[in-house]
Amino acid sequence: MNPLLIDLPEQIETERLILRSPRAGDGAMVNAAVIESFNELHPWMPWAKRILSDEESEIIQRRSQANFILRQAFNFRLLLRAGGDVVGSCGLQNFHWEVPKCEIGYWLRTKYYGRGLMTEATNAVMSFAFETLKMIRIESETDERNQRSKGVLDRCGFVLEATLRNHMIGVDGSLRNVCVYSRIAENGTSSH
Ligand SMILES: CC(C)(COP(=O)(O)OP(=O)(O)OC[C@H]1O[C@@H](n2cnc3c(N)ncnc32)[C@H](O)[C@@H]1OP(=O)(O)O)[C@@H](O)C(=O)NCCC(=O)NCCS
């Protein structure tokens, strides 16, 4: 099935969050969350190399919006149901539709750490991936030292498959081990 034929929900709602596709006009508000969280994002997220201008952030939002519509990446913006504040992002990318499989990635605004919000968002994105997109495998690669990210994966039922030794260079220039996690569809088959 051509992924363009998959009907996408307008938004996904969980107990505390609204997950919606990126939109033109999101640039400044997402950038504010990233700037506030820069010190925690910089060690782990390859894109968090420097602080961006709102205009640069807007270009990224519009590219994400286009990718969402084209079914090339689904980077959900996470908004608090109570008040609408930007909490972070949780998304699916690197699709191999012939399997079909993809990768999941996420980041949280620092002031929202420790409340289970990313676990809640990840569980919702996993349901979207398995039920709407019919994925049979979802992967995540994380730095072996990223305990908080590993915590999210453990809570969401991912299995550690391997630890790749000396697999990448961290932002500080040191060699890093990378943990490969996955979750697979329960019946192991796909309707695509
Ligand atoms: C990875 C990241 C999203 C994890 O954030 P987090 O706040 O630890 O994760 P959650 O939102 O799921 O919250 C879990 C914490 O809330 C607690 N919690 C409170 N209520 C909870 C609930 N209802 N459900 C689950 N956990 C709950 C958990 O006990 C846990 O606390 P602990 O860290 O003391 O064990 C965050 O650290 C981050 O953005 N890091 C930078 C970006 C990054 O590394 N991304 C991943 C790259 S691979």
PDB file of C-alpha atoms and ligand atoms in Angstrom:
ATOM      1  CA  MET A   1       0.000   0.000   0.000  1.00  0.00           C
ATOM      2  CA  ASN A   2       1.257   3.472  -0.859  1.00  0.00           C
ATOM      3  CA  PRO A   3       1.747   5.360   2.462  1.00  0.00           C
ATOM      4  CA  LEU A   4       0.071   8.435   0.935  1.00  0.00           C
ATOM      5  CA  LEU A   5      -3.202   6.488   1.042  1.00  0.00           C
ATOM      6  CA  ILE A   6      -3.069   6.080   4.832  1.00  0.00           C
ATOM      7  CA  ASP A   7      -5.634   8.340   6.508  1.00  0.00           C
ATOM      8  CA  LEU A   8      -4.016  10.317   9.315  1.00  0.00           C
ATOM      9  CA  PRO A   9      -5.760  11.551  12.459  1.00  0.00           C
ATOM     10  CA  GLU A  10      -6.003  15.349  12.935  1.00  0.00           C
ATOM     11  CA  GLN A  11      -4.496  14.889  16.372  1.00  0.00           C
ATOM     12  CA  ILE A  12      -4.055  12.265  19.077  1.00  0.00           C
ATOM     13  CA  GLU A  13      -5.239  12.904  22.624  1.00  0.00           C
ATOM     14  CA  THR A  14      -3.987  11.229  25.773  1.00  0.00           C
ATOM     15  CA  GLU A  15      -4.878  11.824  29.412  1.00  0.00           C
ATOM     16  CA  ARG A  16      -2.708  14.963  29.701  1.00  0.00           C
ATOM     17  CA  LEU A  17      -1.464  15.702  26.174  1.00  0.00           C
ATOM     18  CA  ILE A  18      -2.466  16.662  22.658  1.00  0.00           C
ATOM     19  CA  LEU A  19      -0.141  15.288  19.978  1.00  0.00           C
ATOM     20  CA  ARG A  20      -0.493  17.177  16.717  1.00  0.00           C
ATOM     21  CA  SER A  21       1.378  17.554  13.442  1.00  0.00           C
ATOM     22  CA  PRO A  22       3.840  20.448  13.034  1.00  0.00           C
ATOM     23  CA  ARG A  23       2.381  23.640  11.567  1.00  0.00           C
ATOM     24  CA  ALA A  24       3.513  26.863   9.963  1.00  0.00           C
ATOM     25  CA  GLY A  25       3.647  29.364  12.822  1.00  0.00           C
ATOM     26  CA  ASP A  26       5.076  26.874  15.389  1.00  0.00           C
ATOM     27  CA  GLY A  27       8.663  28.137  14.967  1.00  0.00           C
ATOM     28  CA  ALA A  28       8.898  30.636  17.831  1.00  0.00           C
ATOM     29  CA  MET A  29       7.061  28.541  20.429  1.00  0.00           C
ATOM     30  CA  VAL A  30       9.031  25.362  19.694  1.00  0.00           C
ATOM     31  CA  ASN A  31      12.252  27.382  19.667  1.00  0.00           C
ATOM     32  CA  ALA A  32      11.430  28.810  23.110  1.00  0.00           C
ATOM     33  CA  ALA A  33      11.094  25.254  24.486  1.00  0.00           C
ATOM     34  CA  VAL A  34      14.358  24.170  22.830  1.00  0.00           C
ATOM     35  CA  ILE A  35      16.299  27.218  24.092  1.00  0.00           C
ATOM     36  CA  GLU A  36      15.008  26.636  27.630  1.00  0.00           C
ATOM     37  CA  SER A  37      16.115  22.969  27.421  1.00  0.00           C
ATOM     38  CA  PHE A  38      19.313  23.463  25.424  1.00  0.00           C
ATOM     39  CA  ASN A  39      21.724  22.264  28.136  1.00  0.00           C
ATOM     40  CA  GLU A  40      19.844  18.960  28.468  1.00  0.00           C
ATOM     41  CA  LEU A  41      19.334  18.497  24.694  1.00  0.00           C
ATOM     42  CA  HIS A  42      22.870  19.337  23.591  1.00  0.00           C
ATOM     43  CA  PRO A  43      24.594  16.155  24.929  1.00  0.00           C
ATOM     44  CA  TRP A  44      22.132  13.758  23.269  1.00  0.00           C
ATOM     45  CA  MET A  45      20.446  15.314  20.227  1.00  0.00           C
ATOM     46  CA  PRO A  46      22.691  15.725  17.156  1.00  0.00           C
ATOM     47  CA  TRP A  47      20.509  18.641  15.927  1.00  0.00           C
ATOM     48  CA  ALA A  48      20.991  20.628  19.158  1.00  0.00           C
ATOM     49  CA  LYS A  49      24.382  22.016  18.159  1.00  0.00           C
ATOM     50  CA  ARG A  50      23.630  25.701  18.649  1.00  0.00           C
ATOM     51  CA  ILE A  51      20.750  28.024  19.504  1.00  0.00           C
ATOM     52  CA  LEU A  52      18.687  28.803  16.392  1.00  0.00           C
ATOM     53  CA  SER A  53      16.831  31.976  15.457  1.00  0.00           C
ATOM     54  CA  ASP A  54      13.015  31.859  15.397  1.00  0.00           C
ATOM     55  CA  GLU A  55      13.190  32.129  11.611  1.00  0.00           C
ATOM     56  CA  GLU A  56      15.488  29.095  11.353  1.00  0.00           C
ATOM     57  CA  SER A  57      13.151  27.197  13.689  1.00  0.00           C
ATOM     58  CA  GLU A  58      10.153  28.183  11.532  1.00  0.00           C
ATOM     59  CA  ILE A  59      11.869  26.705   8.459  1.00  0.00           C
ATOM     60  CA  ILE A  60      12.328  23.429  10.376  1.00  0.00           C
ATOM     61  CA  GLN A  61       8.635  23.423  11.435  1.00  0.00           C
ATOM     62  CA  ARG A  62       7.493  23.962   7.851  1.00  0.00           C
ATOM     63  CA  ARG A  63       9.795  21.182   6.606  1.00  0.00           C
ATOM     64  CA  SER A  64       8.406  18.882   9.331  1.00  0.00           C
ATOM     65  CA  GLN A  65       4.872  19.804   8.290  1.00  0.00           C
ATOM     66  CA  ALA A  66       5.694  18.852   4.681  1.00  0.00           C
ATOM     67  CA  ASN A  67       7.333  15.583   5.778  1.00  0.00           C
ATOM     68  CA  PHE A  68       4.265  14.731   7.872  1.00  0.00           C
ATOM     69  CA  ILE A  69       1.898  15.209   4.922  1.00  0.00           C
ATOM     70  CA  LEU A  70       4.222  13.176   2.659  1.00  0.00           C
ATOM     71  CA  ARG A  71       4.368  10.393   5.323  1.00  0.00           C
ATOM     72  CA  GLN A  72       8.170  10.689   5.406  1.00  0.00           C
ATOM     73  CA  ALA A  73       8.385  11.560   9.121  1.00  0.00           C
ATOM     74  CA  PHE A  74       5.759  12.090  11.823  1.00  0.00           C
ATOM     75  CA  ASN A  75       7.137  14.530  14.362  1.00  0.00           C
ATOM     76  CA  PHE A  76       4.276  15.152  16.744  1.00  0.00           C
ATOM     77  CA  ARG A  77       4.339  18.365  18.747  1.00  0.00           C
ATOM     78  CA  LEU A  78       3.301  17.642  22.332  1.00  0.00           C
ATOM     79  CA  LEU A  79       1.013  20.234  23.918  1.00  0.00           C
ATOM     80  CA  LEU A  80      -0.434  20.202  27.427  1.00  0.00           C
ATOM     81  CA  ARG A  81      -4.190  19.737  27.323  1.00  0.00           C
ATOM     82  CA  ALA A  82      -4.403  22.101  30.275  1.00  0.00           C
ATOM     83  CA  GLY A  83      -3.157  25.434  28.919  1.00  0.00           C
ATOM     84  CA  GLY A  84      -1.570  24.351  25.604  1.00  0.00           C
ATOM     85  CA  ASP A  85       2.074  24.810  26.640  1.00  0.00           C
ATOM     86  CA  VAL A  86       4.674  23.093  24.381  1.00  0.00           C
ATOM     87  CA  VAL A  87       5.988  20.090  26.283  1.00  0.00           C
ATOM     88  CA  GLY A  88       8.307  18.623  23.617  1.00  0.00           C
ATOM     89  CA  SER A  89       8.190  16.359  20.610  1.00  0.00           C
ATOM     90  CA  CYS A  90       7.857  12.650  19.867  1.00  0.00           C
ATOM     91  CA  GLY A  91       8.203  11.359  16.356  1.00  0.00           C
ATOM     92  CA  LEU A  92       8.702   8.539  13.906  1.00  0.00           C
ATOM     93  CA  GLN A  93      11.264   8.697  11.148  1.00  0.00           C
ATOM     94  CA  ASN A  94      13.608   6.663   8.941  1.00  0.00           C
ATOM     95  CA  PHE A  95      10.793   4.607   7.443  1.00  0.00           C
ATOM     96  CA  HIS A  96      11.369   1.357   5.561  1.00  0.00           C
ATOM     97  CA  TRP A  97       7.866   0.813   4.259  1.00  0.00           C
ATOM     98  CA  GLU A  98       8.774  -2.493   2.598  1.00  0.00           C
ATOM     99  CA  VAL A  99       9.244  -4.160   6.038  1.00  0.00           C
ATOM    100  CA  PRO A 100       7.492  -1.941   7.346  1.00  0.00           C
ATOM    101  CA  LYS A 101       9.617  -0.478  10.175  1.00  0.00           C
ATOM    102  CA  CYS A 102      10.721   2.912  11.487  1.00  0.00           C
ATOM    103  CA  GLU A 103      12.559   4.655  14.346  1.00  0.00           C
ATOM    104  CA  ILE A 104      11.183   6.630  17.258  1.00  0.00           C
ATOM    105  CA  GLY A 105      12.789   9.710  18.822  1.00  0.00           C
ATOM    106  CA  TYR A 106      11.742  12.266  21.446  1.00  0.00           C
ATOM    107  CA  TRP A 107      12.705  15.218  23.582  1.00  0.00           C
ATOM    108  CA  LEU A 108      11.038  16.923  26.508  1.00  0.00           C
ATOM    109  CA  ARG A 109      11.116  20.522  27.722  1.00  0.00           C
ATOM    110  CA  THR A 110      13.225  20.390  30.865  1.00  0.00           C
ATOM    111  CA  LYS A 111      10.602  21.763  33.247  1.00  0.00           C
ATOM    112  CA  TYR A 112       8.319  18.828  32.355  1.00  0.00           C
ATOM    113  CA  TYR A 113      10.792  16.067  33.281  1.00  0.00           C
ATOM    114  CA  GLY A 114       9.800  13.491  35.880  1.00  0.00           C
ATOM    115  CA  ARG A 115       6.010  13.406  35.369  1.00  0.00           C
ATOM    116  CA  GLY A 116       5.730  10.481  32.961  1.00  0.00           C
ATOM    117  CA  LEU A 117       4.695  12.765  30.090  1.00  0.00           C
ATOM    118  CA  MET A 118       7.137  11.260  27.565  1.00  0.00           C
ATOM    119  CA  THR A 119       6.093   7.750  28.547  1.00  0.00           C
ATOM    120  CA  GLU A 120       2.476   8.808  27.912  1.00  0.00           C
ATOM    121  CA  ALA A 121       3.365  10.370  24.528  1.00  0.00           C
ATOM    122  CA  THR A 122       5.538   7.438  23.439  1.00  0.00           C
ATOM    123  CA  ASN A 123       2.799   4.914  24.223  1.00  0.00           C
ATOM    124  CA  ALA A 124       0.372   6.951  22.082  1.00  0.00           C
ATOM    125  CA  VAL A 125       2.851   7.247  19.193  1.00  0.00           C
ATOM    126  CA  MET A 126       3.516   3.494  19.377  1.00  0.00           C
ATOM    127  CA  SER A 127      -0.217   2.768  19.070  1.00  0.00           C
ATOM    128  CA  PHE A 128      -0.349   5.123  16.063  1.00  0.00           C
ATOM    129  CA  ALA A 129       2.648   3.308  14.532  1.00  0.00           C
ATOM    130  CA  PHE A 130       1.268  -0.195  15.028  1.00  0.00           C
ATOM    131  CA  GLU A 131      -2.433   0.438  14.440  1.00  0.00           C
ATOM    132  CA  THR A 132      -2.566   3.240  11.854  1.00  0.00           C
ATOM    133  CA  LEU A 133       0.749   2.781  10.026  1.00  0.00           C
ATOM    134  CA  LYS A 134       0.843  -1.029  10.474  1.00  0.00           C
ATOM    135  CA  MET A 135       4.507  -1.021  11.476  1.00  0.00           C
ATOM    136  CA  ILE A 136       5.864  -4.390  12.571  1.00  0.00           C
ATOM    137  CA  ARG A 137       9.085  -3.080  14.124  1.00  0.00           C
ATOM    138  CA  ILE A 138       9.966   0.177  15.844  1.00  0.00           C
ATOM    139  CA  GLU A 139      13.577   0.861  16.730  1.00  0.00           C
ATOM    140  CA  SER A 140      15.355   3.310  18.946  1.00  0.00           C
ATOM    141  CA  GLU A 141      19.064   3.910  19.280  1.00  0.00           C
ATOM    142  CA  THR A 142      20.290   5.692  22.365  1.00  0.00           C
ATOM    143  CA  ASP A 143      23.625   6.562  23.899  1.00  0.00           C
ATOM    144  CA  GLU A 144      24.420   3.972  26.569  1.00  0.00           C
ATOM    145  CA  ARG A 145      24.813   6.800  29.106  1.00  0.00           C
ATOM    146  CA  ASN A 146      21.385   8.318  28.423  1.00  0.00           C
ATOM    147  CA  GLN A 147      19.631   6.824  31.445  1.00  0.00           C
ATOM    148  CA  ARG A 148      16.469   8.946  31.101  1.00  0.00           C
ATOM    149  CA  SER A 149      15.947   7.873  27.492  1.00  0.00           C
ATOM    150  CA  LYS A 150      16.545   4.224  28.404  1.00  0.00           C
ATOM    151  CA  GLY A 151      13.957   4.670  31.191  1.00  0.00           C
ATOM    152  CA  VAL A 152      11.303   5.770  28.673  1.00  0.00           C
ATOM    153  CA  LEU A 153      12.074   2.766  26.443  1.00  0.00           C
ATOM    154  CA  ASP A 154      11.924   0.325  29.361  1.00  0.00           C
ATOM    155  CA  ARG A 155       8.594   1.746  30.560  1.00  0.00           C
ATOM    156  CA  CYS A 156       7.161   1.500  27.016  1.00  0.00           C
ATOM    157  CA  GLY A 157       8.021  -2.190  26.581  1.00  0.00           C
ATOM    158  CA  PHE A 158      11.070  -1.919  24.334  1.00  0.00           C
ATOM    159  CA  VAL A 159      13.632  -4.734  24.407  1.00  0.00           C
ATOM    160  CA  LEU A 160      17.379  -4.091  24.423  1.00  0.00           C
ATOM    161  CA  GLU A 161      18.735  -6.034  21.434  1.00  0.00           C
ATOM    162  CA  ALA A 162      22.375  -5.035  21.393  1.00  0.00           C
ATOM    163  CA  THR A 163      24.953  -2.590  22.649  1.00  0.00           C
ATOM    164  CA  LEU A 164      27.102  -1.356  19.773  1.00  0.00           C
ATOM    165  CA  ARG A 165      30.554  -0.610  21.159  1.00  0.00           C
ATOM    166  CA  ASN A 166      32.448   2.525  20.012  1.00  0.00           C
ATOM    167  CA  HIS A 167      29.595   3.180  17.601  1.00  0.00           C
ATOM    168  CA  MET A 168      29.699   6.984  17.507  1.00  0.00           C
ATOM    169  CA  ILE A 169      31.432  10.114  18.672  1.00  0.00           C
ATOM    170  CA  GLY A 170      29.613  12.171  21.320  1.00  0.00           C
ATOM    171  CA  VAL A 171      29.348  15.972  21.267  1.00  0.00           C
ATOM    172  CA  ASP A 172      32.346  16.106  23.628  1.00  0.00           C
ATOM    173  CA  GLY A 173      34.438  14.129  21.096  1.00  0.00           C
ATOM    174  CA  SER A 174      34.491  10.916  23.151  1.00  0.00           C
ATOM    175  CA  LEU A 175      33.688   7.469  21.777  1.00  0.00           C
ATOM    176  CA  ARG A 176      30.210   6.283  22.755  1.00  0.00           C
ATOM    177  CA  ASN A 177      28.471   2.929  22.992  1.00  0.00           C
ATOM    178  CA  VAL A 178      24.969   2.878  21.491  1.00  0.00           C
ATOM    179  CA  CYS A 179      22.064   0.736  22.744  1.00  0.00           C
ATOM    180  CA  VAL A 180      19.675  -0.629  20.105  1.00  0.00           C
ATOM    181  CA  TYR A 181      16.125  -1.160  21.391  1.00  0.00           C
ATOM    182  CA  SER A 182      13.044  -2.402  19.558  1.00  0.00           C
ATOM    183  CA  ARG A 183       9.408  -3.232  19.945  1.00  0.00           C
ATOM    184  CA  ILE A 184       7.702  -5.471  17.407  1.00  0.00           C
ATOM    185  CA  ALA A 185       4.049  -5.997  16.523  1.00  0.00           C
ATOM    186  CA  GLU A 186       2.520  -8.654  18.718  1.00  0.00           C
ATOM    187  CA  ASN A 187       1.295 -10.903  15.899  1.00  0.00           C
ATOM    188  CA  GLY A 188       4.491 -10.321  13.889  1.00  0.00           C
ATOM    189  CA  THR A 189       2.557  -9.604  10.706  1.00  0.00           C
ATOM    190  CA  SER A 190       1.411  -6.550   8.844  1.00  0.00           C
ATOM    191  CA  SER A 191      -1.542  -5.862   6.623  1.00  0.00           C
ATOM    192  CA  HIS A 192       0.608  -3.695   4.304  1.00  0.00           C
TER     193      HIS A 192
HETATM  194  C1  LIG B   1      14.512  11.346  27.446  1.00  0.00           C
HETATM  195  C2  LIG B   1      13.530  12.261  28.167  1.00  0.00           C
HETATM  196  C3  LIG B   1      12.377  12.606  27.252  1.00  0.00           C
HETATM  197  C4  LIG B   1      13.025  11.518  29.416  1.00  0.00           C
HETATM  198  O1  LIG B   1      12.305  12.420  30.261  1.00  0.00           O
HETATM  199  P1  LIG B   1      11.672  11.855  31.620  1.00  0.00           P
HETATM  200  O2  LIG B   1      10.980  12.967  32.306  1.00  0.00           O
HETATM  201  O3  LIG B   1      12.715  11.098  32.369  1.00  0.00           O
HETATM  202  O4  LIG B   1      10.614  10.779  31.083  1.00  0.00           O
HETATM  203  P2  LIG B   1       9.041  10.681  31.399  1.00  0.00           P
HETATM  204  O5  LIG B   1       8.361  11.912  30.955  1.00  0.00           O
HETATM  205  O6  LIG B   1       8.569   9.395  30.842  1.00  0.00           O
HETATM  206  O7  LIG B   1       9.003  10.668  32.994  1.00  0.00           O
HETATM  207  C5  LIG B   1       9.531   9.585  33.708  1.00  0.00           C
HETATM  208  C6  LIG B   1       9.817   9.994  35.131  1.00  0.00           C
HETATM  209  O8  LIG B   1       8.605  10.499  35.721  1.00  0.00           O
HETATM  210  C7  LIG B   1       8.214   9.643  36.802  1.00  0.00           C
HETATM  211  N1  LIG B   1       6.741   9.560  36.724  1.00  0.00           N
HETATM  212  C8  LIG B   1       5.897  10.326  37.448  1.00  0.00           C
HETATM  213  N2  LIG B   1       4.642  10.058  37.088  1.00  0.00           N
HETATM  214  C9  LIG B   1       4.687   9.101  36.126  1.00  0.00           C
HETATM  215  C10 LIG B   1       3.697   8.424  35.374  1.00  0.00           C
HETATM  216  N3  LIG B   1       2.388   8.696  35.525  1.00  0.00           N
HETATM  217  N4  LIG B   1       4.084   7.504  34.442  1.00  0.00           N
HETATM  218  C11 LIG B   1       5.389   7.239  34.263  1.00  0.00           C
HETATM  219  N5  LIG B   1       6.384   7.864  34.958  1.00  0.00           N
HETATM  220  C12 LIG B   1       6.020   8.782  35.888  1.00  0.00           C
HETATM  221  C13 LIG B   1       8.960   8.350  36.580  1.00  0.00           C
HETATM  222  O9  LIG B   1       9.148   7.661  37.798  1.00  0.00           O
HETATM  223  C14 LIG B   1      10.265   8.866  36.021  1.00  0.00           C
HETATM  224  O10 LIG B   1      10.993   9.449  37.060  1.00  0.00           O
HETATM  225  P3  LIG B   1      12.530   9.032  37.388  1.00  0.00           P
HETATM  226  O11 LIG B   1      13.346   9.649  36.311  1.00  0.00           O
HETATM  227  O12 LIG B   1      12.788   9.652  38.697  1.00  0.00           O
HETATM  228  O13 LIG B   1      12.573   7.552  37.358  1.00  0.00           O
HETATM  229  C15 LIG B   1      14.248  13.576  28.616  1.00  0.00           C
HETATM  230  O14 LIG B   1      15.254  13.254  29.538  1.00  0.00           O
HETATM  231  C16 LIG B   1      14.877  14.344  27.459  1.00  0.00           C
HETATM  232  O15 LIG B   1      14.201  15.064  26.741  1.00  0.00           O
HETATM  233  N6  LIG B   1      16.213  14.187  27.299  1.00  0.00           N
HETATM  234  C17 LIG B   1      16.951  14.937  26.239  1.00  0.00           C
HETATM  235  C18 LIG B   1      16.620  14.419  24.857  1.00  0.00           C
HETATM  236  C19 LIG B   1      16.927  12.933  24.702  1.00  0.00           C
HETATM  237  O16 LIG B   1      17.857  12.415  25.302  1.00  0.00           O
HETATM  238  N7  LIG B   1      16.119  12.245  23.866  1.00  0.00           N
HETATM  239  C20 LIG B   1      16.315  10.846  23.574  1.00  0.00           C
HETATM  240  C21 LIG B   1      17.386  10.653  22.566  1.00  0.00           C
HETATM  241  S1  LIG B   1      17.577   8.937  22.145  1.00  0.00           S
END
